[in-house]
Amino acid sequence: MANIAFIGLGNMGGPMAANLVKAGHKVIAFDLVEASKNQAKSDGATIAESAAAAVKGADTVITMLPAGKHVVSVWTDVVPAMTKGTLIIDCSTIDVESAKQAHALAAKHGMASVDAPVSGGTGGAKGATLTFMCGGEDKAFGAAKSVLENMGKKIVHCGGAGAGQAAKICNNMILGISMIGVGEAFALAEKLGLSHQALFDVASTSSGQCWALTSYCPVPGPVPTSPANNGYKPGFASNLMVKDLTLAQDAANAAGAATPLGKHAQEIYKAFDAAGHGGVDFSGIIQHVRGLARK
Ligand code: NAD
């Protein structure tokens, strides 16, 4: 049993912290929002007065926060309050530069650190089936793995500091682009008089096969568990896809990488978001695609 401090108890962090309690760890939790703290308390965590108070005496510290600025700010606050040699893991999805800044902060104070963004959404957080993409030194990763295994089923060491975030944004850029591609194919099939099921049966067993089609099909019917069967309730909201595609574009600009489809996908999701659909599952982008005028 470890003493784990958990900071950021939102849609993802709340159930992740609850899974650590279920696994038998002592969890000391903190969030700014009262309702999140109350939920964590009823899940069996002890609530601290502040983030800095939560990390006192912890073996491992985990953060699950909205963006890079929150992570750097919280780490700046908590790292000096931690016992030297303690492991700190950030599971948020943030920009690579902020992740590296957070690692440097931990190193300066003698802490081991890992960036470990996740894939799998709120369902994965609740079911402890998340995939963790990790960046950090071998020893820190080894220590993090045994903790992360309580919250996920696949833990991948992607490389040094920031490599987890790099893997996450590259993966989500593929996802954003491929979901638009699948949506366009169904929208074209509709105009050509081809049924959804016929396109699915062919493409899912042909070279058009991809996760966006076979696990998350954007039309109702072929994949009963996909959000299309549930009014496009997220799942993974479009505004989070905008966030991840923007992180990918920021990283591409900083690294000098050409990503024209990633850029276009970002613009398409931004337009969907701006039209008031930010809370719709990202597979709902097919509705936007259907509405586009042919130029
Ligand atoms: P959320 O907004 O529900 O939760 C974030 C929590 O952080 C909130 O409860 C907020 O009060 C808390 N917080 C903010 N600043 C804080 C501070 N200074 N001290 C303590 N707590 C603070 O967000 P979420 O959906 O849980 O996502 C968290 C991260 O995981 C994000 O980076 C997101 O991109 C990523 N992510 C989300 C999903 C998803 O499906 N929701 C999937 C994969 C990754």
mmCIF file of C-alpha atoms and ligand atoms in Angstrom:
data_model
loop_
_atom_site.group_PDB
_atom_site.id
_atom_site.type_symbol
_atom_site.label_atom_id
_atom_site.label_comp_id
_atom_site.label_asym_id
_atom_site.label_seq_id
_atom_site.Cartn_x
_atom_site.Cartn_y
_atom_site.Cartn_z
ATOM 1 C CA MET A 1 0.000 0.000 0.000
ATOM 2 C CA ALA A 2 1.361 3.400 -0.993
ATOM 3 C CA ASN A 3 0.536 6.927 0.153
ATOM 4 C CA ILE A 4 -0.641 8.679 -3.003
ATOM 5 C CA ALA A 5 -1.508 12.375 -3.354
ATOM 6 C CA PHE A 6 -4.002 13.033 -6.167
ATOM 7 C CA ILE A 7 -4.599 16.586 -7.412
ATOM 8 C CA GLY A 8 -7.375 17.295 -9.931
ATOM 9 C CA LEU A 9 -10.536 15.265 -9.308
ATOM 10 C CA GLY A 10 -12.581 16.074 -12.415
ATOM 11 C CA ASN A 11 -14.243 13.747 -14.925
ATOM 12 C CA MET A 12 -11.040 11.743 -15.304
ATOM 13 C CA GLY A 13 -9.154 12.319 -12.040
ATOM 14 C CA GLY A 14 -12.148 11.525 -9.802
ATOM 15 C CA PRO A 15 -12.648 7.934 -10.983
ATOM 16 C CA MET A 16 -8.868 7.379 -11.325
ATOM 17 C CA ALA A 17 -8.367 8.340 -7.669
ATOM 18 C CA ALA A 18 -11.290 6.066 -6.719
ATOM 19 C CA ASN A 19 -9.555 3.140 -8.452
ATOM 20 C CA LEU A 20 -6.382 3.764 -6.418
ATOM 21 C CA VAL A 21 -8.475 3.573 -3.237
ATOM 22 C CA LYS A 22 -10.088 0.343 -4.507
ATOM 23 C CA ALA A 23 -6.602 -1.091 -5.092
ATOM 24 C CA GLY A 24 -5.845 -0.549 -1.397
ATOM 25 C CA HIS A 25 -3.763 2.644 -1.507
ATOM 26 C CA LYS A 26 -4.128 5.540 0.893
ATOM 27 C CA VAL A 27 -5.185 8.485 -1.275
ATOM 28 C CA ILE A 28 -4.944 12.092 -0.130
ATOM 29 C CA ALA A 29 -6.819 14.207 -2.647
ATOM 30 C CA PHE A 30 -7.282 17.859 -3.551
ATOM 31 C CA ASP A 31 -9.332 19.864 -6.061
ATOM 32 C CA LEU A 32 -10.559 23.455 -6.179
ATOM 33 C CA VAL A 33 -14.192 22.360 -6.601
ATOM 34 C CA GLU A 34 -16.197 21.385 -3.506
ATOM 35 C CA ALA A 35 -18.401 18.814 -5.298
ATOM 36 C CA SER A 36 -15.332 16.957 -6.629
ATOM 37 C CA LYS A 37 -13.809 16.828 -3.146
ATOM 38 C CA ASN A 38 -17.072 15.503 -1.680
ATOM 39 C CA GLN A 39 -17.245 12.777 -4.336
ATOM 40 C CA ALA A 40 -13.608 11.769 -3.676
ATOM 41 C CA LYS A 41 -14.353 11.642 0.050
ATOM 42 C CA SER A 42 -17.296 9.315 -0.489
ATOM 43 C CA ASP A 43 -15.034 7.196 -2.719
ATOM 44 C CA GLY A 44 -12.708 6.707 0.261
ATOM 45 C CA ALA A 45 -10.025 9.388 -0.217
ATOM 46 C CA THR A 46 -8.864 11.769 2.501
ATOM 47 C CA ILE A 47 -9.293 15.413 1.475
ATOM 48 C CA ALA A 48 -6.407 17.831 2.030
ATOM 49 C CA GLU A 49 -6.713 21.576 2.669
ATOM 50 C CA SER A 50 -4.466 22.454 -0.266
ATOM 51 C CA ALA A 51 -2.361 20.827 -2.985
ATOM 52 C CA ALA A 52 0.821 21.475 -0.985
ATOM 53 C CA ALA A 53 -0.765 19.862 2.095
ATOM 54 C CA ALA A 54 -1.812 16.807 0.064
ATOM 55 C CA VAL A 55 1.738 15.954 -1.004
ATOM 56 C CA LYS A 56 3.281 16.032 2.486
ATOM 57 C CA GLY A 57 4.510 12.497 3.262
ATOM 58 C CA ALA A 58 3.248 11.058 -0.048
ATOM 59 C CA ASP A 59 5.317 8.360 -1.853
ATOM 60 C CA THR A 60 3.766 9.303 -5.179
ATOM 61 C CA VAL A 61 2.010 12.463 -6.394
ATOM 62 C CA ILE A 62 -0.390 12.430 -9.364
ATOM 63 C CA THR A 63 -1.856 15.461 -11.156
ATOM 64 C CA MET A 64 -4.821 15.356 -13.594
ATOM 65 C CA LEU A 65 -5.489 18.948 -14.628
ATOM 66 C CA PRO A 66 -6.969 20.827 -17.616
ATOM 67 C CA ALA A 67 -3.910 22.356 -19.341
ATOM 68 C CA GLY A 68 -0.154 23.064 -19.228
ATOM 69 C CA LYS A 69 -0.480 26.294 -17.274
ATOM 70 C CA HIS A 70 -2.360 24.481 -14.467
ATOM 71 C CA VAL A 71 0.233 21.699 -14.330
ATOM 72 C CA VAL A 72 3.225 24.057 -14.187
ATOM 73 C CA SER A 73 1.478 26.192 -11.556
ATOM 74 C CA VAL A 74 0.508 23.204 -9.344
ATOM 75 C CA TRP A 75 3.945 21.528 -9.709
ATOM 76 C CA THR A 76 5.622 24.862 -8.800
ATOM 77 C CA ASP A 77 3.500 24.867 -5.678
ATOM 78 C CA VAL A 78 3.842 21.211 -4.617
ATOM 79 C CA VAL A 79 7.337 20.088 -5.682
ATOM 80 C CA PRO A 80 9.137 22.094 -2.954
ATOM 81 C CA ALA A 81 6.737 20.571 -0.369
ATOM 82 C CA MET A 82 7.542 16.950 -1.387
ATOM 83 C CA THR A 83 10.084 14.662 0.273
ATOM 84 C CA LYS A 84 13.251 14.424 -1.859
ATOM 85 C CA GLY A 85 13.141 11.427 -4.209
ATOM 86 C CA THR A 86 9.346 11.294 -4.374
ATOM 87 C CA LEU A 87 7.784 10.372 -7.713
ATOM 88 C CA ILE A 88 5.487 12.883 -9.409
ATOM 89 C CA ILE A 89 3.330 11.850 -12.380
ATOM 90 C CA ASP A 90 1.250 14.149 -14.572
ATOM 91 C CA CYS A 91 -1.594 12.388 -16.408
ATOM 92 C CA SER A 92 -3.122 15.530 -17.997
ATOM 93 C CA THR A 93 -2.969 16.155 -21.752
ATOM 94 C CA ILE A 94 -0.723 19.202 -22.112
ATOM 95 C CA ASP A 95 1.764 20.797 -24.506
ATOM 96 C CA VAL A 96 5.200 19.208 -24.792
ATOM 97 C CA GLU A 97 6.983 22.406 -23.678
ATOM 98 C CA SER A 98 5.022 22.658 -20.399
ATOM 99 C CA ALA A 99 5.627 18.944 -19.786
ATOM 100 C CA LYS A 100 9.383 19.459 -20.170
ATOM 101 C CA GLN A 101 9.194 22.522 -17.896
ATOM 102 C CA ALA A 102 7.426 20.418 -15.240
ATOM 103 C CA HIS A 103 10.088 17.660 -15.514
ATOM 104 C CA ALA A 104 12.848 20.279 -15.111
ATOM 105 C CA LEU A 105 11.139 21.657 -12.023
ATOM 106 C CA ALA A 106 10.978 18.189 -10.470
ATOM 107 C CA ALA A 107 14.629 17.449 -11.322
ATOM 108 C CA LYS A 108 15.738 20.759 -9.783
ATOM 109 C CA HIS A 109 14.208 19.681 -6.458
ATOM 110 C CA GLY A 110 15.492 16.072 -6.634
ATOM 111 C CA MET A 111 12.181 14.403 -7.558
ATOM 112 C CA ALA A 112 11.577 11.617 -10.087
ATOM 113 C CA SER A 113 8.987 12.563 -12.714
ATOM 114 C CA VAL A 114 6.902 11.042 -15.492
ATOM 115 C CA ASP A 115 4.475 12.564 -18.009
ATOM 116 C CA ALA A 116 1.726 9.988 -18.512
ATOM 117 C CA PRO A 117 -1.237 11.257 -20.552
ATOM 118 C CA VAL A 118 -4.047 8.798 -21.114
ATOM 119 C CA SER A 119 -6.259 7.413 -23.806
ATOM 120 C CA GLY A 120 -9.580 5.740 -23.067
ATOM 121 C CA GLY A 121 -11.808 8.593 -21.864
ATOM 122 C CA THR A 122 -14.111 8.635 -18.858
ATOM 123 C CA GLY A 123 -15.173 5.012 -19.475
ATOM 124 C CA GLY A 124 -11.541 3.918 -19.269
ATOM 125 C CA ALA A 125 -11.010 6.048 -16.165
ATOM 126 C CA LYS A 126 -13.995 4.415 -14.424
ATOM 127 C CA GLY A 127 -13.169 0.883 -15.561
ATOM 128 C CA ALA A 128 -9.389 1.171 -14.895
ATOM 129 C CA THR A 129 -8.738 0.288 -18.528
ATOM 130 C CA LEU A 130 -6.811 3.423 -19.586
ATOM 131 C CA THR A 131 -3.734 3.380 -21.802
ATOM 132 C CA PHE A 132 -0.891 5.466 -20.333
ATOM 133 C CA MET A 133 1.763 6.946 -22.656
ATOM 134 C CA CYS A 134 4.808 7.701 -20.533
ATOM 135 C CA GLY A 135 7.829 9.951 -20.822
ATOM 136 C CA GLY A 136 10.692 9.985 -18.339
ATOM 137 C CA GLU A 137 13.807 8.179 -17.194
ATOM 138 C CA ASP A 138 13.774 4.350 -16.965
ATOM 139 C CA LYS A 139 13.862 4.277 -13.164
ATOM 140 C CA ALA A 140 11.008 6.800 -12.814
ATOM 141 C CA PHE A 141 8.958 4.891 -15.401
ATOM 142 C CA GLY A 142 9.532 1.612 -13.535
ATOM 143 C CA ALA A 143 8.218 3.147 -10.314
ATOM 144 C CA ALA A 144 5.281 4.839 -12.086
ATOM 145 C CA LYS A 145 4.222 1.651 -13.890
ATOM 146 C CA SER A 146 3.225 -0.191 -10.721
ATOM 147 C CA VAL A 147 1.001 2.738 -9.671
ATOM 148 C CA LEU A 148 -0.509 3.324 -13.122
ATOM 149 C CA GLU A 149 -1.403 -0.385 -13.416
ATOM 150 C CA ASN A 150 -4.114 0.253 -10.812
ATOM 151 C CA MET A 151 -5.816 2.663 -13.234
ATOM 152 C CA GLY A 152 -5.068 1.237 -16.663
ATOM 153 C CA LYS A 153 -4.445 -1.875 -18.690
ATOM 154 C CA LYS A 154 -1.646 -0.716 -20.979
ATOM 155 C CA ILE A 155 1.371 1.297 -19.824
ATOM 156 C CA VAL A 156 3.822 2.267 -22.589
ATOM 157 C CA HIS A 157 7.254 3.850 -22.070
ATOM 158 C CA CYS A 158 7.579 6.209 -25.070
ATOM 159 C CA GLY A 159 10.952 7.807 -24.239
ATOM 160 C CA GLY A 160 12.403 10.660 -22.204
ATOM 161 C CA ALA A 161 10.766 13.772 -20.718
ATOM 162 C CA GLY A 162 7.731 14.879 -22.777
ATOM 163 C CA ALA A 163 7.634 11.725 -24.953
ATOM 164 C CA GLY A 164 4.287 10.655 -23.473
ATOM 165 C CA GLN A 165 2.699 13.963 -24.480
ATOM 166 C CA ALA A 166 4.301 13.725 -27.923
ATOM 167 C CA ALA A 167 2.786 10.236 -28.434
ATOM 168 C CA LYS A 168 -0.611 11.404 -27.199
ATOM 169 C CA ILE A 169 -0.910 14.372 -29.568
ATOM 170 C CA CYS A 170 0.385 12.375 -32.565
ATOM 171 C CA ASN A 171 -2.175 9.628 -31.839
ATOM 172 C CA ASN A 172 -5.028 12.109 -31.455
ATOM 173 C CA MET A 173 -4.041 13.899 -34.654
ATOM 174 C CA ILE A 174 -4.460 10.547 -36.474
ATOM 175 C CA LEU A 175 -7.835 10.099 -34.756
ATOM 176 C CA GLY A 176 -9.110 13.613 -35.597
ATOM 177 C CA ILE A 177 -8.111 13.278 -39.248
ATOM 178 C CA SER A 178 -9.424 9.715 -39.634
ATOM 179 C CA MET A 179 -12.805 10.505 -38.061
ATOM 180 C CA ILE A 180 -13.343 13.286 -40.602
ATOM 181 C CA GLY A 181 -12.306 10.888 -43.377
ATOM 182 C CA VAL A 182 -14.773 8.240 -42.215
ATOM 183 C CA GLY A 183 -17.507 10.905 -41.880
ATOM 184 C CA GLU A 184 -16.838 12.115 -45.434
ATOM 185 C CA ALA A 185 -17.054 8.542 -46.753
ATOM 186 C CA PHE A 186 -20.467 7.980 -45.121
ATOM 187 C CA ALA A 187 -21.712 11.405 -46.315
ATOM 188 C CA LEU A 188 -20.639 10.541 -49.878
ATOM 189 C CA ALA A 189 -22.160 7.040 -49.615
ATOM 190 C CA GLU A 190 -25.499 8.597 -48.593
ATOM 191 C CA LYS A 191 -25.470 10.800 -51.726
ATOM 192 C CA LEU A 192 -24.610 7.746 -53.843
ATOM 193 C CA GLY A 193 -27.503 5.701 -52.413
ATOM 194 C CA LEU A 194 -25.224 3.236 -50.584
ATOM 195 C CA SER A 195 -26.482 2.015 -47.195
ATOM 196 C CA HIS A 196 -24.465 2.644 -44.031
ATOM 197 C CA GLN A 197 -24.267 -1.087 -43.368
ATOM 198 C CA ALA A 198 -23.015 -1.869 -46.880
ATOM 199 C CA LEU A 199 -20.196 0.682 -46.616
ATOM 200 C CA PHE A 200 -19.353 -0.577 -43.135
ATOM 201 C CA ASP A 201 -19.290 -4.240 -44.197
ATOM 202 C CA VAL A 202 -16.919 -3.450 -47.062
ATOM 203 C CA ALA A 203 -14.650 -0.815 -45.487
ATOM 204 C CA SER A 204 -14.322 -2.577 -42.119
ATOM 205 C CA THR A 205 -12.794 -5.590 -43.862
ATOM 206 C CA SER A 206 -10.925 -3.663 -46.570
ATOM 207 C CA SER A 207 -8.127 -1.119 -46.766
ATOM 208 C CA GLY A 208 -10.389 1.654 -45.369
ATOM 209 C CA GLN A 209 -10.455 -0.148 -42.003
ATOM 210 C CA CYS A 210 -9.542 2.048 -39.002
ATOM 211 C CA TRP A 211 -10.544 2.534 -35.349
ATOM 212 C CA ALA A 212 -12.804 5.519 -36.165
ATOM 213 C CA LEU A 213 -14.826 3.166 -38.374
ATOM 214 C CA THR A 214 -14.786 -0.172 -36.558
ATOM 215 C CA SER A 215 -14.888 0.923 -32.889
ATOM 216 C CA TYR A 216 -16.485 4.352 -33.080
ATOM 217 C CA CYS A 217 -18.558 4.359 -36.268
ATOM 218 C CA PRO A 218 -20.038 7.881 -36.742
ATOM 219 C CA VAL A 219 -23.415 6.665 -38.055
ATOM 220 C CA PRO A 220 -25.961 4.721 -35.965
ATOM 221 C CA GLY A 221 -26.277 0.980 -36.532
ATOM 222 C CA PRO A 222 -23.073 -0.823 -37.501
ATOM 223 C CA VAL A 223 -21.299 -0.425 -34.106
ATOM 224 C CA PRO A 224 -24.023 -0.429 -31.431
ATOM 225 C CA THR A 225 -21.741 0.990 -28.708
ATOM 226 C CA SER A 226 -20.649 4.065 -30.687
ATOM 227 C CA PRO A 227 -21.953 7.527 -29.590
ATOM 228 C CA ALA A 228 -23.843 7.853 -32.915
ATOM 229 C CA ASN A 229 -26.399 5.460 -31.365
ATOM 230 C CA ASN A 230 -26.793 7.730 -28.375
ATOM 231 C CA GLY A 231 -27.378 11.174 -29.914
ATOM 232 C CA TYR A 232 -23.587 11.803 -30.085
ATOM 233 C CA LYS A 233 -23.376 12.144 -26.320
ATOM 234 C CA PRO A 234 -19.653 12.083 -25.415
ATOM 235 C CA GLY A 235 -17.535 9.942 -25.170
ATOM 236 C CA PHE A 236 -14.857 12.365 -26.188
ATOM 237 C CA ALA A 237 -16.245 15.863 -26.706
ATOM 238 C CA SER A 238 -15.388 17.897 -29.815
ATOM 239 C CA ASN A 239 -13.916 20.727 -27.723
ATOM 240 C CA LEU A 240 -11.365 18.246 -26.315
ATOM 241 C CA MET A 241 -10.513 17.232 -29.892
ATOM 242 C CA VAL A 242 -9.976 20.943 -30.703
ATOM 243 C CA LYS A 243 -7.666 21.141 -27.687
ATOM 244 C CA ASP A 244 -5.595 18.122 -28.785
ATOM 245 C CA LEU A 245 -5.411 19.181 -32.451
ATOM 246 C CA THR A 246 -4.288 22.637 -31.310
ATOM 247 C CA LEU A 247 -1.563 21.040 -29.144
ATOM 248 C CA ALA A 248 -0.492 19.048 -32.217
ATOM 249 C CA GLN A 249 -0.349 22.210 -34.336
ATOM 250 C CA ASP A 250 1.630 24.063 -31.652
ATOM 251 C CA ALA A 251 4.101 21.166 -31.488
ATOM 252 C CA ALA A 252 4.313 20.946 -35.307
ATOM 253 C CA ASN A 253 5.015 24.692 -35.530
ATOM 254 C CA ALA A 254 7.681 24.502 -32.816
ATOM 255 C CA ALA A 255 9.341 21.452 -34.420
ATOM 256 C CA GLY A 256 9.007 22.661 -38.026
ATOM 257 C CA ALA A 257 6.915 19.640 -39.104
ATOM 258 C CA ALA A 258 4.473 19.909 -42.011
ATOM 259 C CA THR A 259 1.045 18.563 -40.983
ATOM 260 C CA PRO A 260 -1.423 19.943 -43.556
ATOM 261 C CA LEU A 261 -4.216 17.453 -42.766
ATOM 262 C CA GLY A 262 -3.735 17.973 -39.026
ATOM 263 C CA LYS A 263 -4.113 21.711 -39.612
ATOM 264 C CA HIS A 264 -7.229 21.267 -41.719
ATOM 265 C CA ALA A 265 -8.752 18.879 -39.184
ATOM 266 C CA GLN A 266 -8.148 21.487 -36.466
ATOM 267 C CA GLU A 267 -9.967 24.130 -38.568
ATOM 268 C CA ILE A 268 -12.931 21.799 -39.208
ATOM 269 C CA TYR A 269 -13.325 20.895 -35.507
ATOM 270 C CA LYS A 270 -12.912 24.565 -34.533
ATOM 271 C CA ALA A 271 -15.775 25.523 -36.874
ATOM 272 C CA PHE A 272 -17.954 22.738 -35.358
ATOM 273 C CA ASP A 273 -17.103 24.006 -31.869
ATOM 274 C CA ALA A 274 -17.766 27.656 -32.845
ATOM 275 C CA ALA A 275 -21.214 26.626 -34.158
ATOM 276 C CA GLY A 276 -22.096 25.555 -30.608
ATOM 277 C CA HIS A 277 -21.285 21.843 -30.825
ATOM 278 C CA GLY A 278 -18.227 21.717 -28.552
ATOM 279 C CA GLY A 279 -20.040 19.403 -26.139
ATOM 280 C CA VAL A 280 -21.073 16.949 -28.886
ATOM 281 C CA ASP A 281 -18.994 13.779 -29.282
ATOM 282 C CA PHE A 282 -16.234 14.290 -31.835
ATOM 283 C CA SER A 283 -17.744 11.617 -34.121
ATOM 284 C CA GLY A 284 -20.655 14.079 -34.572
ATOM 285 C CA ILE A 285 -18.330 15.895 -36.981
ATOM 286 C CA ILE A 286 -20.178 13.916 -39.689
ATOM 287 C CA GLN A 287 -23.117 16.292 -39.161
ATOM 288 C CA HIS A 288 -20.839 19.229 -39.940
ATOM 289 C CA VAL A 289 -19.383 17.429 -42.972
ATOM 290 C CA ARG A 290 -22.893 16.733 -44.363
ATOM 291 C CA GLY A 291 -23.702 20.433 -44.053
ATOM 292 C CA LEU A 292 -20.637 21.674 -45.947
ATOM 293 C CA ALA A 293 -21.305 23.141 -49.377
ATOM 294 C CA ARG A 294 -19.246 21.627 -52.227
ATOM 295 C CA LYS A 295 -16.782 24.215 -53.561
HETATM 296 P P1 NAD B 1 -12.022 18.300 -15.793
HETATM 297 O O1 NAD B 1 -12.141 19.734 -16.172
HETATM 298 O O2 NAD B 1 -13.249 17.503 -15.557
HETATM 299 O O3 NAD B 1 -11.103 18.156 -14.472
HETATM 300 C C1 NAD B 1 -10.005 18.960 -14.191
HETATM 301 C C2 NAD B 1 -10.020 19.208 -12.682
HETATM 302 O O4 NAD B 1 -8.848 19.949 -12.306
HETATM 303 C C3 NAD B 1 -11.229 20.035 -12.221
HETATM 304 O O5 NAD B 1 -11.931 19.313 -11.234
HETATM 305 C C4 NAD B 1 -10.595 21.309 -11.660
HETATM 306 O O6 NAD B 1 -11.305 21.866 -10.553
HETATM 307 C C5 NAD B 1 -9.222 20.813 -11.239
HETATM 308 N N1 NAD B 1 -8.235 21.867 -11.095
HETATM 309 C C6 NAD B 1 -7.929 22.875 -11.943
HETATM 310 N N2 NAD B 1 -6.957 23.646 -11.421
HETATM 311 C C7 NAD B 1 -6.634 23.100 -10.221
HETATM 312 C C8 NAD B 1 -5.708 23.447 -9.198
HETATM 313 N N3 NAD B 1 -4.933 24.512 -9.313
HETATM 314 N N4 NAD B 1 -5.653 22.677 -8.097
HETATM 315 C C9 NAD B 1 -6.456 21.593 -7.960
HETATM 316 N N5 NAD B 1 -7.368 21.212 -8.894
HETATM 317 C C10 NAD B 1 -7.455 21.978 -9.997
HETATM 318 O O7 NAD B 1 -11.119 17.628 -16.932
HETATM 319 P P2 NAD B 1 -10.996 16.068 -17.268
HETATM 320 O O8 NAD B 1 -11.992 15.670 -18.279
HETATM 321 O O9 NAD B 1 -10.883 15.316 -15.980
HETATM 322 O O10 NAD B 1 -9.570 16.057 -18.007
HETATM 323 C C11 NAD B 1 -8.350 16.175 -17.306
HETATM 324 C C12 NAD B 1 -7.215 16.040 -18.301
HETATM 325 O O11 NAD B 1 -7.303 14.783 -18.965
HETATM 326 C C13 NAD B 1 -7.214 17.104 -19.398
HETATM 327 O O12 NAD B 1 -5.906 17.492 -19.657
HETATM 328 C C14 NAD B 1 -7.859 16.395 -20.581
HETATM 329 O O13 NAD B 1 -7.448 16.919 -21.831
HETATM 330 C C15 NAD B 1 -7.345 14.980 -20.376
HETATM 331 N N6 NAD B 1 -8.180 13.933 -20.960
HETATM 332 C C16 NAD B 1 -9.537 13.962 -20.844
HETATM 333 C C17 NAD B 1 -10.306 12.949 -21.418
HETATM 334 C C18 NAD B 1 -11.812 12.949 -21.304
HETATM 335 O O14 NAD B 1 -12.454 12.160 -22.003
HETATM 336 N N7 NAD B 1 -12.404 13.757 -20.422
HETATM 337 C C19 NAD B 1 -9.674 11.904 -22.111
HETATM 338 C C20 NAD B 1 -8.275 11.868 -22.188
HETATM 339 C C21 NAD B 1 -7.548 12.900 -21.598
#
